[in-house]
mmCIF file of C-alpha atoms in Angstrom:
data_model
loop_
_atom_site.group_PDB
_atom_site.id
_atom_site.type_symbol
_atom_site.label_atom_id
_atom_site.label_comp_id
_atom_site.label_asym_id
_atom_site.label_seq_id
_atom_site.Cartn_x
_atom_site.Cartn_y
_atom_site.Cartn_z
ATOM 1 C CA MET A 1 43.426 -45.704 -52.012
ATOM 2 C CA ARG A 2 41.502 -44.104 -49.167
ATOM 3 C CA LEU A 3 41.198 -40.863 -51.137
ATOM 4 C CA HIS A 4 39.908 -42.765 -54.159
ATOM 5 C CA SER A 5 37.260 -44.534 -52.045
ATOM 6 C CA TRP A 6 36.213 -41.227 -50.516
ATOM 7 C CA ILE A 7 35.787 -39.638 -53.971
ATOM 8 C CA VAL A 8 33.745 -42.612 -55.202
ATOM 9 C CA ALA A 9 31.508 -42.427 -52.144
ATOM 10 C CA LEU A 10 31.033 -38.692 -52.641
ATOM 11 C CA LEU A 11 30.113 -39.147 -56.292
ATOM 12 C CA LEU A 12 27.629 -41.861 -55.356
ATOM 13 C CA CYS A 13 25.986 -39.491 -52.864
ATOM 14 C CA VAL A 14 25.724 -36.770 -55.501
ATOM 15 C CA VAL A 15 24.226 -39.162 -58.057
ATOM 16 C CA THR A 16 21.772 -40.503 -55.482
ATOM 17 C CA ALA A 17 20.730 -36.982 -54.481
ATOM 18 C CA GLN A 18 20.232 -36.022 -58.124
ATOM 19 C CA ALA A 19 18.161 -39.161 -58.756
ATOM 20 C CA GLN A 20 15.990 -38.382 -55.749
ATOM 21 C CA ALA A 21 15.554 -34.787 -56.907
ATOM 22 C CA PHE A 22 14.520 -35.881 -60.389
ATOM 23 C CA SER A 23 12.191 -38.570 -59.023
ATOM 24 C CA THR A 24 10.286 -36.260 -56.640
ATOM 25 C CA PRO A 25 6.710 -36.090 -57.968
ATOM 26 C CA LYS A 26 5.604 -32.629 -59.061
ATOM 27 C CA PRO A 27 2.231 -30.903 -58.609
ATOM 28 C CA GLY A 28 -0.231 -32.113 -61.228
ATOM 29 C CA GLN A 29 1.576 -35.410 -61.688
ATOM 30 C CA MET A 30 -0.252 -38.722 -61.254
ATOM 31 C CA ILE A 31 1.671 -41.482 -59.523
ATOM 32 C CA GLU A 32 1.011 -45.100 -58.569
ATOM 33 C CA VAL A 33 1.560 -46.000 -54.924
ATOM 34 C CA ALA A 34 0.798 -48.800 -52.487
ATOM 35 C CA LEU A 35 -1.779 -47.809 -49.856
ATOM 36 C CA GLU A 36 0.762 -48.483 -47.097
ATOM 37 C CA GLN A 37 2.959 -45.686 -48.511
ATOM 38 C CA LEU A 38 0.337 -43.020 -47.793
ATOM 39 C CA HIS A 39 0.512 -41.077 -44.531
ATOM 40 C CA PRO A 40 -2.859 -39.853 -43.210
ATOM 41 C CA THR A 41 -3.339 -36.136 -42.588
ATOM 42 C CA GLN A 42 -6.252 -36.841 -40.260
ATOM 43 C CA ALA A 43 -6.640 -39.186 -37.306
ATOM 44 C CA VAL A 44 -10.364 -39.686 -37.832
ATOM 45 C CA VAL A 45 -12.786 -41.185 -40.358
ATOM 46 C CA GLY A 46 -16.453 -42.104 -40.246
ATOM 47 C CA PHE A 47 -16.494 -45.865 -39.799
ATOM 48 C CA ASP A 48 -20.173 -46.086 -40.786
ATOM 49 C CA GLN A 49 -19.438 -44.528 -44.176
ATOM 50 C CA ILE A 50 -16.878 -47.268 -44.761
ATOM 51 C CA TYR A 51 -19.228 -49.925 -43.345
ATOM 52 C CA TYR A 52 -21.779 -48.883 -45.962
ATOM 53 C CA SER A 53 -19.259 -49.514 -48.759
ATOM 54 C CA LEU A 54 -18.021 -52.781 -47.269
ATOM 55 C CA GLY A 55 -21.595 -53.986 -46.827
ATOM 56 C CA LEU A 56 -22.401 -53.060 -50.412
ATOM 57 C CA PHE A 57 -19.318 -54.854 -51.735
ATOM 58 C CA ALA A 58 -20.105 -57.971 -49.703
ATOM 59 C CA ASP A 59 -23.564 -58.022 -51.281
ATOM 60 C CA LYS A 60 -22.412 -57.045 -54.781
ATOM 61 C CA PRO A 61 -18.706 -57.990 -55.146
ATOM 62 C CA ALA A 62 -18.309 -56.461 -58.602
ATOM 63 C CA LYS A 63 -19.021 -53.018 -57.106
ATOM 64 C CA VAL A 64 -15.567 -52.876 -55.507
ATOM 65 C CA PHE A 65 -14.086 -52.702 -59.002
ATOM 66 C CA ASP A 66 -16.192 -49.605 -59.660
ATOM 67 C CA GLU A 67 -14.628 -48.074 -56.551
ATOM 68 C CA TYR A 68 -11.151 -49.005 -57.768
ATOM 69 C CA CYS A 69 -11.680 -47.634 -61.271
ATOM 70 C CA GLU A 70 -13.416 -44.428 -60.221
ATOM 71 C CA THR A 71 -10.772 -43.648 -57.595
ATOM 72 C CA ASN A 72 -8.087 -44.040 -60.271
ATOM 73 C CA GLY A 73 -9.930 -41.526 -62.454
ATOM 74 C CA GLN A 74 -10.955 -44.265 -64.879
ATOM 75 C CA GLY A 75 -14.728 -44.014 -64.678
ATOM 76 C CA ALA A 76 -16.666 -47.145 -63.753
ATOM 77 C CA ALA A 77 -15.482 -50.726 -64.183
ATOM 78 C CA ASP A 78 -16.095 -52.182 -67.633
ATOM 79 C CA LYS A 79 -15.456 -55.937 -67.769
ATOM 80 C CA VAL A 80 -15.056 -57.805 -64.480
ATOM 81 C CA PRO A 81 -14.571 -61.573 -64.900
ATOM 82 C CA LYS A 82 -15.258 -63.885 -61.956
ATOM 83 C CA LYS A 83 -11.531 -64.300 -61.300
ATOM 84 C CA ALA A 84 -10.802 -60.571 -61.383
ATOM 85 C CA ASP A 85 -8.183 -59.512 -58.821
ATOM 86 C CA LEU A 86 -7.666 -55.931 -57.578
ATOM 87 C CA HIS A 87 -3.932 -56.638 -57.323
ATOM 88 C CA GLN A 88 -3.829 -57.587 -61.000
ATOM 89 C CA PRO A 89 -5.337 -54.699 -63.004
ATOM 90 C CA SER A 90 -4.891 -56.723 -66.199
ATOM 91 C CA SER A 91 -7.512 -59.186 -64.901
ATOM 92 C CA PHE A 92 -10.343 -56.653 -65.419
ATOM 93 C CA THR A 93 -10.954 -53.436 -67.325
ATOM 94 C CA CYS A 94 -12.126 -49.926 -66.527
ATOM 95 C CA LYS A 95 -14.008 -47.766 -69.002
ATOM 96 C CA ASP A 96 -11.259 -45.146 -69.359
ATOM 97 C CA PRO A 97 -7.481 -44.788 -68.928
ATOM 98 C CA VAL A 98 -5.951 -43.785 -65.594
ATOM 99 C CA GLY A 99 -6.505 -40.091 -64.923
ATOM 100 C CA ALA A 100 -9.179 -39.570 -67.570
ATOM 101 C CA HIS A 101 -11.345 -38.113 -64.792
ATOM 102 C CA PRO A 102 -8.818 -36.307 -62.572
ATOM 103 C CA GLU A 103 -11.568 -34.733 -60.464
ATOM 104 C CA ASP A 104 -12.350 -38.199 -59.065
ATOM 105 C CA MET A 105 -8.784 -38.952 -58.022
ATOM 106 C CA LYS A 106 -7.453 -38.679 -54.486
ATOM 107 C CA THR A 107 -4.736 -36.184 -53.635
ATOM 108 C CA VAL A 108 -1.343 -36.178 -51.930
ATOM 109 C CA VAL A 109 1.279 -33.676 -50.825
ATOM 110 C CA VAL A 110 4.959 -34.576 -51.115
ATOM 111 C CA GLY A 111 6.730 -34.057 -47.795
ATOM 112 C CA PRO A 112 10.341 -34.257 -46.600
ATOM 113 C CA ALA A 113 12.294 -37.287 -47.857
ATOM 114 C CA GLY A 114 9.665 -37.727 -50.566
ATOM 115 C CA GLN A 115 7.078 -39.110 -48.156
ATOM 116 C CA LEU A 116 3.481 -38.892 -49.403
ATOM 117 C CA TYR A 117 0.741 -37.333 -47.273
ATOM 118 C CA LEU A 118 -2.841 -38.113 -48.257
ATOM 119 C CA THR A 119 -5.123 -35.048 -48.153
ATOM 120 C CA ASP A 120 -8.243 -36.522 -49.750
ATOM 121 C CA GLY A 121 -9.278 -40.162 -49.931
ATOM 122 C CA HIS A 122 -8.969 -41.490 -46.385
ATOM 123 C CA HIS A 123 -12.405 -43.127 -46.581
ATOM 124 C CA SER A 124 -12.029 -44.614 -50.063
ATOM 125 C CA PHE A 125 -8.553 -45.929 -49.401
ATOM 126 C CA THR A 126 -9.412 -47.304 -45.961
ATOM 127 C CA THR A 127 -12.312 -49.115 -47.632
ATOM 128 C CA LEU A 128 -9.901 -50.641 -50.165
ATOM 129 C CA TRP A 129 -7.464 -51.415 -47.339
ATOM 130 C CA GLU A 130 -10.145 -53.315 -45.393
ATOM 131 C CA VAL A 131 -12.113 -54.981 -48.206
ATOM 132 C CA PRO A 132 -11.356 -58.673 -48.917
ATOM 133 C CA GLY A 133 -9.000 -58.748 -51.888
ATOM 134 C CA GLY A 134 -7.585 -55.304 -51.087
ATOM 135 C CA GLY A 135 -5.126 -54.529 -48.306
ATOM 136 C CA PRO A 136 -2.151 -52.276 -47.528
ATOM 137 C CA LYS A 137 -0.119 -53.422 -50.530
ATOM 138 C CA LEU A 138 -2.843 -52.605 -53.055
ATOM 139 C CA LYS A 139 -1.538 -50.127 -55.619
ATOM 140 C CA MET A 140 -3.611 -47.088 -56.568
ATOM 141 C CA TRP A 141 -3.085 -43.905 -58.560
ATOM 142 C CA VAL A 142 -3.118 -40.518 -56.818
ATOM 143 C CA LYS A 143 -2.723 -36.910 -57.916
ATOM 144 C CA VAL A 144 0.010 -34.670 -56.469
ATOM 145 C CA THR A 145 -1.239 -31.208 -55.478
ATOM 146 C CA ASP A 146 1.805 -29.742 -53.705
ATOM 147 C CA ASP A 147 5.516 -30.374 -53.241
ATOM 148 C CA PHE A 148 6.560 -29.383 -49.710
ATOM 149 C CA SER A 149 9.580 -31.685 -49.764
ATOM 150 C CA GLY A 150 11.891 -28.683 -49.470
ATOM 151 C CA SER A 151 10.715 -27.917 -45.931
ATOM 152 C CA PRO A 152 13.828 -27.734 -43.707
ATOM 153 C CA ASP A 153 12.299 -29.948 -41.018
ATOM 154 C CA MET A 154 9.031 -31.629 -40.045
ATOM 155 C CA ALA A 155 7.921 -28.684 -37.894
ATOM 156 C CA ALA A 156 8.181 -26.383 -40.917
ATOM 157 C CA PHE A 157 6.412 -28.947 -43.091
ATOM 158 C CA TRP A 158 3.442 -29.171 -40.733
ATOM 159 C CA GLN A 159 3.299 -25.389 -40.509
ATOM 160 C CA ARG A 160 2.953 -25.256 -44.294
ATOM 161 C CA MET A 161 0.320 -27.976 -44.204
ATOM 162 C CA GLN A 162 -1.705 -26.100 -41.588
ATOM 163 C CA ALA A 163 -1.369 -22.783 -43.441
ATOM 164 C CA SER A 164 -2.671 -24.512 -46.586
ATOM 165 C CA ARG A 165 -5.505 -26.210 -44.644
ATOM 166 C CA LYS A 166 -4.252 -29.621 -45.748
ATOM 167 C CA VAL A 167 -4.278 -31.328 -42.356
ATOM 168 C CA TRP A 168 -7.085 -32.009 -39.858
ATOM 169 C CA LEU A 169 -5.648 -31.847 -36.354
ATOM 170 C CA LYS A 170 -8.630 -32.874 -34.242
ATOM 171 C CA ASP A 171 -9.648 -36.168 -32.671
ATOM 172 C CA ASN A 172 -13.063 -37.832 -32.849
ATOM 173 C CA GLN A 173 -14.365 -35.542 -30.102
ATOM 174 C CA GLY A 174 -13.239 -32.378 -31.843
ATOM 175 C CA GLN A 175 -10.268 -31.886 -29.510
ATOM 176 C CA ALA A 176 -6.947 -30.581 -30.844
ATOM 177 C CA LEU A 177 -4.188 -33.005 -31.823
ATOM 178 C CA SER A 178 -0.518 -32.423 -32.548
ATOM 179 C CA PRO A 179 0.896 -33.696 -35.870
ATOM 180 C CA ALA A 180 2.858 -36.277 -33.868
ATOM 181 C CA LYS A 181 -0.469 -37.883 -32.899
ATOM 182 C CA LEU A 182 -1.487 -38.560 -36.503
ATOM 183 C CA PRO A 183 -1.432 -42.256 -37.408
ATOM 184 C CA ALA A 184 1.295 -43.597 -39.676
ATOM 185 C CA HIS A 185 -1.108 -45.630 -41.807
ATOM 186 C CA LEU A 186 -4.697 -46.000 -42.931
ATOM 187 C CA GLY A 187 -7.004 -48.797 -41.735
ATOM 188 C CA PHE A 188 -9.476 -49.290 -38.903
ATOM 189 C CA LYS A 189 -6.819 -50.234 -36.350
ATOM 190 C CA ASN A 190 -4.987 -46.953 -36.936
ATOM 191 C CA LEU A 191 -7.828 -44.446 -37.332
ATOM 192 C CA GLN A 192 -10.477 -43.177 -34.901
ATOM 193 C CA ASP A 193 -14.213 -43.247 -35.605
ATOM 194 C CA ASP A 194 -16.320 -40.066 -35.731
ATOM 195 C CA THR A 195 -20.045 -40.802 -36.007
ATOM 196 C CA PHE A 196 -20.852 -37.189 -36.925
ATOM 197 C CA ARG A 197 -18.496 -37.445 -39.902
ATOM 198 C CA SER A 198 -20.518 -40.424 -41.174
ATOM 199 C CA LEU A 199 -23.842 -38.694 -40.608
ATOM 200 C CA VAL A 200 -22.691 -35.673 -42.610
ATOM 201 C CA TYR A 201 -21.667 -37.972 -45.469
ATOM 202 C CA PHE A 202 -25.155 -39.461 -45.522
ATOM 203 C CA THR A 203 -26.674 -35.995 -46.031
ATOM 204 C CA ARG A 204 -24.704 -35.406 -49.238
ATOM 205 C CA LYS A 205 -26.956 -34.001 -51.982
ATOM 206 C CA ALA A 206 -29.758 -33.707 -49.426
ATOM 207 C CA ALA A 207 -28.264 -30.944 -47.232
ATOM 208 C CA TYR A 208 -24.971 -30.025 -48.878
ATOM 209 C CA GLY A 209 -23.047 -30.458 -52.102
ATOM 210 C CA LYS A 210 -20.336 -28.723 -54.070
ATOM 211 C CA PRO A 211 -20.369 -24.901 -53.779
ATOM 212 C CA ASP A 212 -22.702 -23.673 -56.526
ATOM 213 C CA ASP A 213 -20.550 -20.658 -57.495
ATOM 214 C CA GLY A 214 -17.811 -22.775 -59.036
ATOM 215 C CA ALA A 215 -15.501 -22.425 -56.051
ATOM 216 C CA ILE A 216 -13.348 -25.400 -55.128
ATOM 217 C CA ALA A 217 -14.608 -27.150 -52.003
ATOM 218 C CA PRO A 218 -12.041 -26.994 -49.181
ATOM 219 C CA GLU A 219 -10.227 -30.098 -47.996
ATOM 220 C CA PHE A 220 -11.905 -31.761 -44.994
ATOM 221 C CA LEU A 221 -15.243 -30.084 -45.807
ATOM 222 C CA GLU A 222 -17.293 -32.740 -44.023
ATOM 223 C CA PHE A 223 -15.184 -32.391 -40.898
ATOM 224 C CA TYR A 224 -15.981 -28.696 -40.616
ATOM 225 C CA TRP A 225 -19.668 -29.585 -40.681
ATOM 226 C CA SER A 226 -19.319 -32.483 -38.247
ATOM 227 C CA ASN A 227 -17.287 -30.491 -35.747
ATOM 228 C CA TRP A 228 -19.995 -27.818 -35.658
ATOM 229 C CA LEU A 229 -22.816 -30.350 -35.463
ATOM 230 C CA ARG A 230 -21.162 -31.890 -32.421
ATOM 231 C CA THR A 231 -22.193 -28.719 -30.557
ATOM 232 C CA GLN A 232 -25.731 -28.771 -31.940
ATOM 233 C CA ILE A 233 -27.079 -32.317 -31.660
ATOM 234 C CA ASP A 234 -27.054 -34.902 -28.870
ATOM 235 C CA LEU A 235 -26.611 -38.314 -30.497
ATOM 236 C CA GLY A 236 -27.538 -39.946 -27.205
ATOM 237 C CA ALA A 237 -31.153 -39.231 -28.142
ATOM 238 C CA TYR A 238 -30.968 -41.715 -31.055
ATOM 239 C CA ASN A 239 -30.606 -45.488 -31.168
ATOM 240 C CA LEU A 240 -27.945 -45.748 -33.868
ATOM 241 C CA ASP A 241 -28.035 -49.549 -33.775
ATOM 242 C CA LYS A 242 -31.513 -49.546 -35.313
ATOM 243 C CA LYS A 243 -32.345 -48.477 -38.846
ATOM 244 C CA GLY A 244 -35.135 -46.193 -37.665
ATOM 245 C CA GLY A 245 -32.951 -44.479 -35.088
ATOM 246 C CA TYR A 246 -30.119 -44.046 -37.568
ATOM 247 C CA LYS A 247 -32.466 -42.478 -40.120
ATOM 248 C CA ASP A 248 -33.776 -40.076 -37.474
ATOM 249 C CA ALA A 249 -30.219 -39.001 -36.655
ATOM 250 C CA ILE A 250 -29.403 -38.355 -40.331
ATOM 251 C CA GLU A 251 -32.568 -36.312 -40.728
ATOM 252 C CA ALA A 252 -31.801 -34.256 -37.609
ATOM 253 C CA VAL A 253 -28.317 -33.496 -38.954
ATOM 254 C CA ALA A 254 -29.653 -32.594 -42.403
ATOM 255 C CA LYS A 255 -32.319 -30.266 -41.034
ATOM 256 C CA ARG A 256 -29.824 -28.491 -38.796
ATOM 257 C CA MET A 257 -27.442 -27.987 -41.728
ATOM 258 C CA VAL A 258 -30.026 -26.439 -44.048
ATOM 259 C CA SER A 259 -31.299 -24.178 -41.251
ATOM 260 C CA LEU A 260 -28.016 -22.284 -41.337
ATOM 261 C CA ALA A 261 -28.138 -19.120 -43.461
ATOM 262 C CA PRO A 262 -25.711 -19.139 -46.442
ATOM 263 C CA GLY A 263 -23.578 -16.353 -44.985
ATOM 264 C CA SER A 264 -23.447 -17.772 -41.478
ATOM 265 C CA PRO A 265 -20.153 -19.198 -40.202
ATOM 266 C CA VAL A 266 -20.011 -22.939 -39.622
ATOM 267 C CA GLY A 267 -18.634 -23.004 -36.092
ATOM 268 C CA ASP A 268 -15.018 -21.855 -35.924
ATOM 269 C CA SER A 269 -14.156 -23.322 -39.341
ATOM 270 C CA GLY A 270 -13.500 -19.968 -40.965
ATOM 271 C CA PHE A 271 -15.993 -20.883 -43.702
ATOM 272 C CA THR A 272 -19.625 -19.954 -44.242
ATOM 273 C CA ALA A 273 -22.384 -22.468 -44.910
ATOM 274 C CA HIS A 274 -22.355 -21.393 -48.561
ATOM 275 C CA GLN A 275 -18.598 -21.952 -48.874
ATOM 276 C CA LEU A 276 -19.068 -25.443 -47.489
ATOM 277 C CA GLY A 277 -21.769 -26.239 -50.020
ATOM 278 C CA GLY A 278 -24.661 -25.877 -47.596
ATOM 279 C CA MET A 279 -28.126 -25.993 -49.135
ATOM 280 C CA THR A 280 -30.988 -23.782 -48.006
ATOM 281 C CA GLN A 281 -33.673 -26.413 -48.450
ATOM 282 C CA LEU A 282 -33.693 -30.104 -47.643
ATOM 283 C CA ASP A 283 -33.890 -32.406 -50.664
ATOM 284 C CA ARG A 284 -36.301 -35.011 -49.341
ATOM 285 C CA ASN A 285 -35.916 -37.299 -52.365
ATOM 286 C CA GLU A 286 -32.149 -37.580 -51.863
ATOM 287 C CA LEU A 287 -32.640 -38.218 -48.172
ATOM 288 C CA GLU A 288 -35.078 -41.050 -48.876
ATOM 289 C CA LYS A 289 -32.585 -42.614 -51.298
ATOM 290 C CA THR A 290 -30.023 -42.685 -48.508
ATOM 291 C CA PHE A 291 -32.540 -44.218 -46.119
ATOM 292 C CA ASP A 292 -33.436 -46.950 -48.607
ATOM 293 C CA LYS A 293 -30.068 -47.715 -50.215
ATOM 294 C CA LYS A 294 -27.373 -46.953 -47.644
ATOM 295 C CA VAL A 295 -28.611 -47.162 -44.071
ATOM 296 C CA PRO A 296 -29.551 -50.884 -44.262
ATOM 297 C CA TYR A 297 -25.997 -51.757 -45.350
ATOM 298 C CA VAL A 298 -24.544 -49.784 -42.434
ATOM 299 C CA ILE A 299 -26.669 -51.478 -39.779
ATOM 300 C CA ASP A 300 -26.372 -54.959 -41.266
ATOM 301 C CA TYR A 301 -22.597 -54.734 -41.690
ATOM 302 C CA ARG A 302 -22.200 -53.482 -38.131
ATOM 303 C CA LYS A 303 -24.209 -56.478 -36.902
ATOM 304 C CA SER A 304 -21.921 -58.823 -38.856
ATOM 305 C CA LEU A 305 -18.963 -57.600 -36.770
ATOM 306 C CA ASN A 306 -20.489 -58.833 -33.522
#
């Protein structure tokens, strides 16, 4: 009887192992997950970038459904009734099916025990985590880029992640972190704020963009810029609680970025300005759009927290 029970238990283990092996997501696959299932690969985000989105959504609630649809690779939202609920995708529609625009989707790496490590999308998903109607249990679609689940232990896994440049091991002051210091979850209470990371975001299309030679932009591109800018600009010279001071800080960052020659290294990132999408001339029109359409939401939302 004992032998029979032992054999049954062994067979159950084999079946379970096979099921897990078959269920491990593969590179290129799109999977639906709850936000709380995603492990950050960075300890830092730019809170002001997220404040901009939260301020926008508070002013124009339907816009959050655009964020949801676009992040799922579905284009913009299509029909959004008044009672639409992010947790009930059948209550609204997106223009396209999930994954129709894979370039817009956020990415994950599969780690040991099938755990999912987010490598792109910390800002978008923290926004959806924090927005009213969202939260940690909100389900979203992500794209798998790598399967490192076969790593023999966590030390080997993190070595592979670092070798692939799929983890950002610095705090909000640019100081080194160990993988053990990474937060377990997304959300404001778990992540640190890096003001430079936000300022770089606000220079998008004005001082940097996608590399113009067709190369794929590296993960954590904005962090490479922000870590370098930390050594170049003293934010203490700007009143970031005022719209005028915040605009001046963005402009200072943008001008410093475009002053860097295309072949020049961006700090110790290992990338040149060109590889990080750096522009050689400031696009004043794009900068003014940011000043008019984004900065007011940042400052006003920040005030609402007080």
